[in-house]
Coordinates of C-alpha atoms and ligand atoms in Angstrom, one line a residue:
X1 CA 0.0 0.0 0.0
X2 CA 0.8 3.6 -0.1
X3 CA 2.1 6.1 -2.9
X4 CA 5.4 4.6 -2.6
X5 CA 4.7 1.0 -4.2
X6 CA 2.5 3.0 -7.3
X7 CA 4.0 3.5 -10.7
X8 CA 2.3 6.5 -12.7
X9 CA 1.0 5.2 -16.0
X10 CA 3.5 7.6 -17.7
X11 CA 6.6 6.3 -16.3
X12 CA 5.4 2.1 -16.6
X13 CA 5.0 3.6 -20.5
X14 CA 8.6 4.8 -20.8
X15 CA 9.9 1.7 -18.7
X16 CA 11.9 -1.2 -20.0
X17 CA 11.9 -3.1 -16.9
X18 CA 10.1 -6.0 -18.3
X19 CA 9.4 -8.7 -16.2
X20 CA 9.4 -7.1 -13.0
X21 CA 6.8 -6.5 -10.7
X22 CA 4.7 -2.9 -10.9
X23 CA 1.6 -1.8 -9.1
X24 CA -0.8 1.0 -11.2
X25 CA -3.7 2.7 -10.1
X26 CA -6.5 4.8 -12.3
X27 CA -9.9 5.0 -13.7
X28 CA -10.8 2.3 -16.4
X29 CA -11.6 3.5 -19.7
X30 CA -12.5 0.6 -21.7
X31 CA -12.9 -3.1 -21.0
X32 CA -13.0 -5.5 -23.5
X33 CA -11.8 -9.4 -24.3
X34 CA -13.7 -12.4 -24.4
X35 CA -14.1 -15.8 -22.0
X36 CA -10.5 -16.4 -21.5
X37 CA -9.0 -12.8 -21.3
X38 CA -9.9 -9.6 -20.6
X39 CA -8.2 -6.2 -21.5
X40 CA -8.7 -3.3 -19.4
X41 CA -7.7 0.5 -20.6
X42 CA -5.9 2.2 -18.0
X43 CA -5.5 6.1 -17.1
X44 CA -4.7 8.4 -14.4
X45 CA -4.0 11.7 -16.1
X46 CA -0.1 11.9 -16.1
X47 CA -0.4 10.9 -19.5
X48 CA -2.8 10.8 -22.6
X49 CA -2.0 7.3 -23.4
X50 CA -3.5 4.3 -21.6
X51 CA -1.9 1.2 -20.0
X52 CA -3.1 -1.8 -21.1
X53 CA -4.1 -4.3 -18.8
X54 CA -4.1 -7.8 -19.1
X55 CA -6.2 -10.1 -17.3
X56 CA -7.4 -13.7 -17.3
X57 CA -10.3 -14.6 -16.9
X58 CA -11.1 -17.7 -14.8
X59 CA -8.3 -16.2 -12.4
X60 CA -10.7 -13.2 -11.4
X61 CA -13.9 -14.6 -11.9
X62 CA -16.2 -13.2 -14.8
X63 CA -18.5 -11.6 -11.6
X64 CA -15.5 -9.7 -10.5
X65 CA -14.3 -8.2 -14.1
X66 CA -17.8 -7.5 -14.4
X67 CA -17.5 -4.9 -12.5
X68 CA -14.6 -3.4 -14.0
X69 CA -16.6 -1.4 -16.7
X70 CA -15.2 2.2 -17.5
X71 CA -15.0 5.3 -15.0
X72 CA -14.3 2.6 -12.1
X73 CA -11.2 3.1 -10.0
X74 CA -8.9 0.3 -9.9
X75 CA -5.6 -0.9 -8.7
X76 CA -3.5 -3.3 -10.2
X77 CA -0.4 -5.0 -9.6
X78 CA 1.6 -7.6 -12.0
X79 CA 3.9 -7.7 -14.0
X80 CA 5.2 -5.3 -16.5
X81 CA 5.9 -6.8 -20.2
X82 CA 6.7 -6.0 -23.4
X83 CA 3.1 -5.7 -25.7
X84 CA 3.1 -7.5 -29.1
X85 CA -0.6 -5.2 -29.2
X86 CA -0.8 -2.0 -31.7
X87 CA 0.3 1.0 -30.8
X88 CA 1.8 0.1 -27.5
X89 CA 4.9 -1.0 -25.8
X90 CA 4.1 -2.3 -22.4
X91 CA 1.2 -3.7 -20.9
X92 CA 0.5 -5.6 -17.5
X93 CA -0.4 -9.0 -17.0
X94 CA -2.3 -8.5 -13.8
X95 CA -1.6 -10.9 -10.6
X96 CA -3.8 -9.0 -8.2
X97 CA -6.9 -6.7 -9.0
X98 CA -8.4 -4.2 -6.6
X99 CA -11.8 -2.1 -7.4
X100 CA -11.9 1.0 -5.3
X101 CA -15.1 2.1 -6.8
X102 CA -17.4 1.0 -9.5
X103 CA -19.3 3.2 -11.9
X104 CA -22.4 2.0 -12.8
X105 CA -22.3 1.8 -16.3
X106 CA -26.5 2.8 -16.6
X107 CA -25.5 5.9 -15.0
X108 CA -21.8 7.0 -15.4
X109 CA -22.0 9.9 -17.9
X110 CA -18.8 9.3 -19.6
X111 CA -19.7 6.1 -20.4
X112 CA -19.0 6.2 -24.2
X113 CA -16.3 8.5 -26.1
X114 CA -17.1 11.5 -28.5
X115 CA -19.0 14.1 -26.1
X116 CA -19.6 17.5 -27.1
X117 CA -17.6 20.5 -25.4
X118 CA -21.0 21.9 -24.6
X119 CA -22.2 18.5 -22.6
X120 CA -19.1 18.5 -20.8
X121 CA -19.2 21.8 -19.5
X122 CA -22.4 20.4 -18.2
X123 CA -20.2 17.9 -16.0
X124 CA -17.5 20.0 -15.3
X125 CA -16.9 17.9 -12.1
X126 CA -16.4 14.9 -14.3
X127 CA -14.5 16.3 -17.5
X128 CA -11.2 15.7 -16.1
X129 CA -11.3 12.5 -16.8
X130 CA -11.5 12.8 -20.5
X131 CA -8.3 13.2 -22.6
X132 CA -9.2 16.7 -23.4
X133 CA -9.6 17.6 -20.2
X134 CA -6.5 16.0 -19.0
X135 CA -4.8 17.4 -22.2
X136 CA -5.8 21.0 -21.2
X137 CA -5.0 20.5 -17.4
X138 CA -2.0 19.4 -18.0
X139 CA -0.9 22.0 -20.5
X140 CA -2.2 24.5 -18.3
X141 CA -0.1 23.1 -15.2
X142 CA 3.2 23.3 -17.6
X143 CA 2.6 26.4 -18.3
X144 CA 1.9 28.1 -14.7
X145 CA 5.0 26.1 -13.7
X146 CA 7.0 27.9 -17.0
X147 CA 5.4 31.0 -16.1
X148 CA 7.3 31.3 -12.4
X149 CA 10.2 29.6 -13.9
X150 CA 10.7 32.4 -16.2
X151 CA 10.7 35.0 -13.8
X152 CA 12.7 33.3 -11.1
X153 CA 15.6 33.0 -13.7
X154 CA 15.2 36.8 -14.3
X155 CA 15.4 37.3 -10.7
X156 CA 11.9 38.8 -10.5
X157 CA 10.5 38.4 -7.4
X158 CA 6.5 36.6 -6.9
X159 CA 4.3 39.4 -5.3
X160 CA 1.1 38.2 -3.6
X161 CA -1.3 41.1 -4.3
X162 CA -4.9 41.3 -2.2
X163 CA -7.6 39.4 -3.8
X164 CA -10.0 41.7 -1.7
X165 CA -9.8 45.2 -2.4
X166 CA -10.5 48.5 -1.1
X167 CA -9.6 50.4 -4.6
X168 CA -12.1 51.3 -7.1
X169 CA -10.1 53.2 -9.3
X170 CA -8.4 51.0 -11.6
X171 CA -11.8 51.2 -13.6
X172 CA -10.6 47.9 -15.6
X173 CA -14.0 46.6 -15.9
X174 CA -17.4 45.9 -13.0
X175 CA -16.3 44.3 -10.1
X176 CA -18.1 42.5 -7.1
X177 CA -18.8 43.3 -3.9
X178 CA -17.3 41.9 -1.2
X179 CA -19.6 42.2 2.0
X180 CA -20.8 40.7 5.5
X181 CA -23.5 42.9 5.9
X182 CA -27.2 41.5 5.9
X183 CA -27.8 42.6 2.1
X184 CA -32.1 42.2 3.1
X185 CA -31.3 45.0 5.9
X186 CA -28.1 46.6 5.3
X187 CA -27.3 49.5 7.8
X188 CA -28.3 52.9 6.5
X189 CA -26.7 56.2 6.9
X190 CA -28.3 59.2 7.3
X191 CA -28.8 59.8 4.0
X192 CA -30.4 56.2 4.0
X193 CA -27.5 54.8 1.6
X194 CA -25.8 51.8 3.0
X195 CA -23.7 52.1 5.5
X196 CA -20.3 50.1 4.9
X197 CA -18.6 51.8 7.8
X198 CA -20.4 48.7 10.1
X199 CA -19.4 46.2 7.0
X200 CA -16.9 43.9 8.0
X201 CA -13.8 46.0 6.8
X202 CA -15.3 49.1 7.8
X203 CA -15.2 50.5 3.7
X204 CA -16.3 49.1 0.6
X205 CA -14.6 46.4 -0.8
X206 CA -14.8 44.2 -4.0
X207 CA -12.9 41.2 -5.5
X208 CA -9.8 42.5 -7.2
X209 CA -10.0 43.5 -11.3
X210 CA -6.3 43.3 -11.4
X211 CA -3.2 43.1 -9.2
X212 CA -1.5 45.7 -10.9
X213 CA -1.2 49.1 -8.5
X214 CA -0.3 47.3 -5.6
X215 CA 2.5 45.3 -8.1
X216 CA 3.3 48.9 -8.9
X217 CA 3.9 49.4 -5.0
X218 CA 6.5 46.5 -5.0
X219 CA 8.6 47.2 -8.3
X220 CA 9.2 50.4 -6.5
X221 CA 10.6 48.9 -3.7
X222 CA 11.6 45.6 -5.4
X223 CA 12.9 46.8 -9.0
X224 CA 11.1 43.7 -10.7
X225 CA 7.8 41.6 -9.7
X226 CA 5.4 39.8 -11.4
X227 CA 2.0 38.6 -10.1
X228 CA 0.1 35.4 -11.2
X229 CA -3.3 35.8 -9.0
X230 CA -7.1 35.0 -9.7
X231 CA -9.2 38.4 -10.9
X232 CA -12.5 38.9 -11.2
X233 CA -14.7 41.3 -13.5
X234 CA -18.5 41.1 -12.9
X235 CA -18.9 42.1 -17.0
X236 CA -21.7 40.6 -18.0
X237 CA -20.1 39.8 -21.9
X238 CA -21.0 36.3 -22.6
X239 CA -18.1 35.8 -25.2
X240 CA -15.9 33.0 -25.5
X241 CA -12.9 35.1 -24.3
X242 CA -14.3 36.2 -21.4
X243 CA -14.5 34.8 -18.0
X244 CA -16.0 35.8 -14.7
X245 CA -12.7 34.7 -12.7
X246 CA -10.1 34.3 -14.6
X247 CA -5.8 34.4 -14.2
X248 CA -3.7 36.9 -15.0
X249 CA 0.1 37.1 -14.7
X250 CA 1.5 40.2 -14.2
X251 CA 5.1 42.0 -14.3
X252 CA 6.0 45.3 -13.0
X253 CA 9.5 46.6 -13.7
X254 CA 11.2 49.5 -12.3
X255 CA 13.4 51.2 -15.0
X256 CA 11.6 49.7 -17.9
X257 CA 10.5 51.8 -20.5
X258 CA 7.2 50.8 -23.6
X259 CA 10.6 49.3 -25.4
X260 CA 11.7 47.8 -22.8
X261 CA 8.4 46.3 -21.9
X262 CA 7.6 45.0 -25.4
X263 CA 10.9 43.1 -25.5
X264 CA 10.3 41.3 -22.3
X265 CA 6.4 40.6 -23.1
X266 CA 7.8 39.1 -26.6
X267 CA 11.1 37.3 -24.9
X268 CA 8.2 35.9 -22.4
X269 CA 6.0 34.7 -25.0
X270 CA 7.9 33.1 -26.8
X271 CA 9.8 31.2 -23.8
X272 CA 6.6 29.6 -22.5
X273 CA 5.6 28.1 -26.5
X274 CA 9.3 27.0 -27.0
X275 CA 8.7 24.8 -23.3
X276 CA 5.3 23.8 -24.3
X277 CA 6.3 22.2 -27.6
X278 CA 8.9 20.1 -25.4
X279 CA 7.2 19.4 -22.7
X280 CA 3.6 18.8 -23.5
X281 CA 4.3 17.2 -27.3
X282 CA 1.5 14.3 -27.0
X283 CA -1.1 16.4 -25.7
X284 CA -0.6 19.3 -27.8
X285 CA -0.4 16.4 -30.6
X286 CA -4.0 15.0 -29.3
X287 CA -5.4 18.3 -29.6
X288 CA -4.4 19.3 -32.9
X289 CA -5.4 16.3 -34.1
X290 CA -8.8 16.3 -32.4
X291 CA -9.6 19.8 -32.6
X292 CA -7.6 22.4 -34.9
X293 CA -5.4 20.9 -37.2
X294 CA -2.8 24.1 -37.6
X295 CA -2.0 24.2 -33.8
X296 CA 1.6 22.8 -32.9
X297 CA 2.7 24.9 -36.6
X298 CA 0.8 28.0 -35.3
X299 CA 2.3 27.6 -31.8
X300 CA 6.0 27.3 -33.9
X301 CA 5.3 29.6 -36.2
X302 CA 4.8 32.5 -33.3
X303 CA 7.5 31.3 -31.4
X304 CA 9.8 31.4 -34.5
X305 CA 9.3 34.7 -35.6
X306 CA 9.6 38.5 -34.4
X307 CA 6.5 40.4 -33.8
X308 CA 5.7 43.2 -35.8
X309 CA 5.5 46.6 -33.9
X310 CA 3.3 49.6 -35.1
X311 CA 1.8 52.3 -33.7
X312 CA -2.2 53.1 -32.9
X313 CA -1.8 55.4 -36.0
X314 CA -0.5 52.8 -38.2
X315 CA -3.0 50.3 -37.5
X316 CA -5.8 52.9 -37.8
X317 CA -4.1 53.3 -41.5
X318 CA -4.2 49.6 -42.2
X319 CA -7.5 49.3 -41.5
X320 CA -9.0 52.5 -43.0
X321 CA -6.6 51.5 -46.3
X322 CA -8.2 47.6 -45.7
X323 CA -11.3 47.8 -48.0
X324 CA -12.8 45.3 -45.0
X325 CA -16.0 45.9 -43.9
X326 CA -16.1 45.7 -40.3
X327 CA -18.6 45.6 -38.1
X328 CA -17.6 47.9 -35.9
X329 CA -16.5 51.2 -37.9
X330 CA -12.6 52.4 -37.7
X331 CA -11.6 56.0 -36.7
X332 CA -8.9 57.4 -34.8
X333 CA -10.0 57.6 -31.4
X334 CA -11.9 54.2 -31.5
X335 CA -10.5 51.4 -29.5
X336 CA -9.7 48.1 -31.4
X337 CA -12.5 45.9 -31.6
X338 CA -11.4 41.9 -32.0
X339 CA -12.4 41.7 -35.1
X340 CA -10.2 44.5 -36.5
X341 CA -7.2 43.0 -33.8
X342 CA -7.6 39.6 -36.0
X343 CA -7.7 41.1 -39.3
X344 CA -4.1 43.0 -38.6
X345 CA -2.8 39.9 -36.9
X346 CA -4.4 37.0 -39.3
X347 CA -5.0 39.0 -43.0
X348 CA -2.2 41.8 -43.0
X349 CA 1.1 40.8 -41.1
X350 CA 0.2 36.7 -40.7
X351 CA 2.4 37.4 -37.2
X352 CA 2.1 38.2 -33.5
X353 CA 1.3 42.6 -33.7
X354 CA 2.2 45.0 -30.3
X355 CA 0.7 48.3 -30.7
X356 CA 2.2 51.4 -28.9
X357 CA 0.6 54.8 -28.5
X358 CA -3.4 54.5 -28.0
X359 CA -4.9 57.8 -28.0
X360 CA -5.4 58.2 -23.6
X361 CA -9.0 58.5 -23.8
X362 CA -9.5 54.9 -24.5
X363 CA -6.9 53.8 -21.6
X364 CA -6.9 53.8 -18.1
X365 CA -5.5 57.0 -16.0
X366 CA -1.9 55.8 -15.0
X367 CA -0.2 55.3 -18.9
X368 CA 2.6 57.2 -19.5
X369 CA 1.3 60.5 -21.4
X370 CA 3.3 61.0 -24.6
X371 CA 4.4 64.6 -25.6
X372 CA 1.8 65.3 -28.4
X373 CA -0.7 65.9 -25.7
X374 CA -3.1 62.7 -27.2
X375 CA -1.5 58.9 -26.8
X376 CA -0.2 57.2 -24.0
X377 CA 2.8 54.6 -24.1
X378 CA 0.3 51.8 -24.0
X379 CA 0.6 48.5 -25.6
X380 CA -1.0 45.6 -26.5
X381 CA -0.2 42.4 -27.9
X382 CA -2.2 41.2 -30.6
X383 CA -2.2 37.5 -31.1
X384 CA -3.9 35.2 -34.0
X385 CA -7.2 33.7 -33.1
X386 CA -7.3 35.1 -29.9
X387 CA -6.9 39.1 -30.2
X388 CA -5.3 40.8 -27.5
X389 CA -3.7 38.8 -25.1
X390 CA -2.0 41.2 -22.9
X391 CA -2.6 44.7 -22.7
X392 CA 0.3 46.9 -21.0
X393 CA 2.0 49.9 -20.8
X394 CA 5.1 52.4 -19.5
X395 CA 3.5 54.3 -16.2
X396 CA 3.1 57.9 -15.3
X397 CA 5.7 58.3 -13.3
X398 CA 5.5 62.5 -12.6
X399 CA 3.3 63.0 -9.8
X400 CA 1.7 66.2 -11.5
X401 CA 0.5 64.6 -14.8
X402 CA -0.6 61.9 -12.9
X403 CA -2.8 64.5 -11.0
X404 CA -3.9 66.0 -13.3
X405 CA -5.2 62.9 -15.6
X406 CA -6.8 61.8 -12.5
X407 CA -9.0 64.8 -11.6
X408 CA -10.1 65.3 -15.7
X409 CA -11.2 61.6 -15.0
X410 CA -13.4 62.1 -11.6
X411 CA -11.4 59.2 -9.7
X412 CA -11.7 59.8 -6.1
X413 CA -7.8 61.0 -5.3
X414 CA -7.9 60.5 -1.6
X415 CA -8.5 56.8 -2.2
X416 CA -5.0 56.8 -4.3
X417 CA -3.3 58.6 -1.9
X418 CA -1.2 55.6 -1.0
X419 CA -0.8 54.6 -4.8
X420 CA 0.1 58.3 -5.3
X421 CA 2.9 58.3 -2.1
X422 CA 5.1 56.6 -4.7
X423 CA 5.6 59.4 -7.2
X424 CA 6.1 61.6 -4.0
X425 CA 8.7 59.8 -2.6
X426 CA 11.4 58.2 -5.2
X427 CA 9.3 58.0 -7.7
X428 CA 11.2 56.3 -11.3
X429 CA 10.5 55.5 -15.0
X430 CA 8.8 51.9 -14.8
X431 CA 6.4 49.9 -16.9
X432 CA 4.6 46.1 -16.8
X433 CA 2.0 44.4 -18.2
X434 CA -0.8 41.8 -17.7
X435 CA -0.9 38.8 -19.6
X436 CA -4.4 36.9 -19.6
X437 CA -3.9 33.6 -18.4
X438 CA -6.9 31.7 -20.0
X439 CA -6.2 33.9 -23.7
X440 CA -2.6 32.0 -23.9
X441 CA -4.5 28.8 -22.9
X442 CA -6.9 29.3 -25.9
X443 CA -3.9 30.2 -27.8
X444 CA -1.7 26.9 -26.9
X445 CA -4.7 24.4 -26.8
X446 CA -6.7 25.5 -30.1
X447 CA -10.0 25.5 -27.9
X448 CA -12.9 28.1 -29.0
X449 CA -14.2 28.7 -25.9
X450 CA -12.5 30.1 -22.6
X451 CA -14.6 28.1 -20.8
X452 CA -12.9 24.6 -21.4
X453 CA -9.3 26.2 -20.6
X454 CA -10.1 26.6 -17.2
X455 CA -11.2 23.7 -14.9
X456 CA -14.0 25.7 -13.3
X457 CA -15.2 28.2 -15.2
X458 CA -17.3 31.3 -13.6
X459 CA -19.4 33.1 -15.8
X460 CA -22.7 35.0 -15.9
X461 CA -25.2 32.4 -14.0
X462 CA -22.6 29.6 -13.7
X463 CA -21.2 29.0 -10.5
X464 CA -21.8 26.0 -9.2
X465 CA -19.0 23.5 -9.0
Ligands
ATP501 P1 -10.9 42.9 -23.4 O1 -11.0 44.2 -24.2 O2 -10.6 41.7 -24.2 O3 -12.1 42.7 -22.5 P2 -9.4 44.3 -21.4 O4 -8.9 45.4 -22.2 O5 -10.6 44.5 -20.6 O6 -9.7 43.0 -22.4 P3 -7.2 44.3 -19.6 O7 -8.0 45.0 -18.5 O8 -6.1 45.0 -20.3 O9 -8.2 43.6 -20.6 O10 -6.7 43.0 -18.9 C1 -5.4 42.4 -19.2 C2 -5.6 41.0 -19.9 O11 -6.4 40.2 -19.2 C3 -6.2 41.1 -21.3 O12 -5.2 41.4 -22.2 C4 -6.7 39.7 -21.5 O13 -5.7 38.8 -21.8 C5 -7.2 39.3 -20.1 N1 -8.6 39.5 -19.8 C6 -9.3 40.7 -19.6 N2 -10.6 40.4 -19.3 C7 -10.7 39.1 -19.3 C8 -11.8 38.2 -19.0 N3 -13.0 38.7 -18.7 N4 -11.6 36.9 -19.1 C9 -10.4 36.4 -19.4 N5 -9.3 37.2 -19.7 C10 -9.5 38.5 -19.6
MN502 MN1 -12.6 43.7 -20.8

């Protein structure tokens, strides 16, 4: 018993220890065989392939292999030989069966292969235990685990910033309330508004919409920080690229400026497809066979090349100059709708785009202002299929633009007095971005919809497990 006597499926694949004695454990996904022998399909998600299992018959007892019937839990020890089958190497020719749990075959709801994304959604507490599922989780796990690799090598520094918040002013999209007051009889002021002095933090407070002014906090202490934290935006869009709760990853470097910024976002990139094609080959193989065809040469093909850099102006020019209808009409001053993000990325350059220089009504209050009075050093990468996948810029670093972009905007100062403290005191060029965890999932897993990147998705009226 115990962890230490189990083999994972992965490694018994890779092992040429034939003829010795191996104990596996998993979910059945097929049974099949006849009188004499029975073969049972073996996985427990460190791998996409299956162990065979080999089994005879009369030993077990056809009452007992009954039961093995797929999504049961088993345990099997034997011994580990070399398969004459197709398409495998090893199997095991079992010499003692345990079933942990059955899975009653009238009821199990993975009971036969081929499900539709939608249905599985539907069982999201069961999905794991397809290959896509497993395919997806485990891409996603190499690439969280590339993600802090990356910036531990660079000597960047994890920052834990507050999941509950008592800022309102980042104005990065609706955010939900975080309260212990009794919302059928909420304490009332004066004024018979609710009265969040008696709530439990004695303010306001919401779920965070981005870590990014408190990461701001430590690069100016720290010189370089990323965070990789859950955020939450109550929008109500019901798009595939938009999630409720979702991951975002982001880097905050002191002395960093837009070009600065763009090189690491690109250097960053690029580093976690490069690991992914190594390290997750057969799942990203599965998927591309299963589901999108040009994924692993899409996933090279950005990895391989540069990214082409233009300005706001320039892609206003592209896509005036297009002769594309779009949906959603292009003039300066508009903000880049996904549709014209793809057509740059997809029809006109075929690569990766970062646009710099947004005109500052369309961006939030803390971009660096440019001279000409009307952009800000913003940026956002532009990837194929997806659209933007991060969105970042240099920051305001002089405390009297900063002021001033702040009152033409109505945001409360005294509530970024502390955010504001570090322009007064040692204040210094810096810049970051945030990088949309489930968008580079779409990206690396060919999936359409955000919801089957994420094991739990959370979005409007979906909550429950
Ligand atoms: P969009 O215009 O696509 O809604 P945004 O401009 O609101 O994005 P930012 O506030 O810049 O996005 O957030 C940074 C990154 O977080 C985006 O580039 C994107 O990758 C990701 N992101 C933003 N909103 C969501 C969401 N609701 N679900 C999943 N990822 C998101
Ligand atoms: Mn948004």
């Amino acid at each position: 018993m115990g962890i230490k006597a189990r083999t994972r499926v992965r490694e018994a694949l890779l092992s040429k220890e034939f003829g010795t004695e191996i104990t596996v454990k998993g979910w059945v996904r097929t049974r099949r065989g006849n009188k004499k022998i029975a073969f049972i399909s073996l996985n427990d998600g460190s791998t996409i392939k299956n162990i065979q299992i080999v089994a005879d018959v009369p030993q077990f007892g056809e009452e007992f292999l009954k039961k093995i019937t797929t999504g049961a839990c088993i345990s099997v020890t034997g011994e580990l030989k070399e398969s004459m089958g197709k398409g495998q190497n090893v199997e095991i020719l079992a010499g003692n069966l345990e079933l942990y749990g059955p899975a009653d075959p009238l009821k199990y709801p993975l009971q036969k292969k081929g499900h539709t994304l939608e249905f599985l959604r539907e069982i999201a507490h069961l999905r794991p235990r397809t290959n896509t599922f497993g395919a997806v989780l485990r891409i996603r796990h190499a690439l969280a685990y590339a993600i802090h690799k990356f910036f531990n090598d660079k000597g960047f520094l994890y920052l834990h910033t507050p999941i509950i918040t008592g800022a309102d002013a980042e104005g990065a999209g609706e955010m939900f309330r975080v309260t212990t007051l009794d919302i059928s009889n909420p304490p009332r002021t004066n004024g018979n508004r609710i009265d969040y002095r008696e709530d439990f933090f004695g303010r306001e407070t919401n779920l965070t919409v981005s870590g990014q002014l408190e990461a701001e906090l430590g690069a100016l202490a720290l010189s370089d920080v990323y965070t990789f934290g859950p955020t939450f935006r109550a929008e109500n869009s019901n798009t595939p690229r938009h999630l409720a709760e979702f991951w975002m990853i982001e880097p905050e470097m002191a002395f960093y400026d837009i070009e600065d910024n763009m090189d690491l976002a690109e250097e960053f990139l690029k580093y976690l497809l490069v690991r992914l094609l190594d390290e997750c080959r057969e799942d990203l193989e599965f998927l591309t066979e299963m589901y999108d065809r040009d994924l692993i040469e899409r996933i090279k093909h950005v990895a391989e090349n540069d990214f082409i850099r233009i300005t706001y102006n320039e892609a206003i020019d592209i896509l005036s100059t297009s002769g594309k209808e779009f949906e959603f009409p292009v003039h300066w001053g508009a903000d880049l709708q996904s549709e014209h993000e793809r057509y740059l990325v997809e029809n006109h350059f075929g690569k990766p785009v970062i646009i710099t220089g947004y005109p500052r009504d369309i961006k939030a209050f803390y971009m660096k202002q440019n001279d000409d009075g009307k952009t800000v050093r913003a940026m956002d990468v532009l990837f194929p299929k997806i659209g933007e996948i991060i969105g970042g810029s240099q920051r305001e670093e002089d405390l009297e633009k900063l002021e001033k972009r702040i009152q033409e905007l109505n945001i409360p100062k005294e509530e970024l007095w502390w955010y504001l403290d570090t322009r007064r005191f040692g204040t210094a060029p810096h810049s970051g971005f945030g990088l949309g965890f489930e968008r580079l999932m779409l990206f690396v897993t060919g999936m359409g919809n955000i919801r089957d990147v994420i094991p739990f998705p959370r979005t409007p009226k979906n909550a429950e497990f």
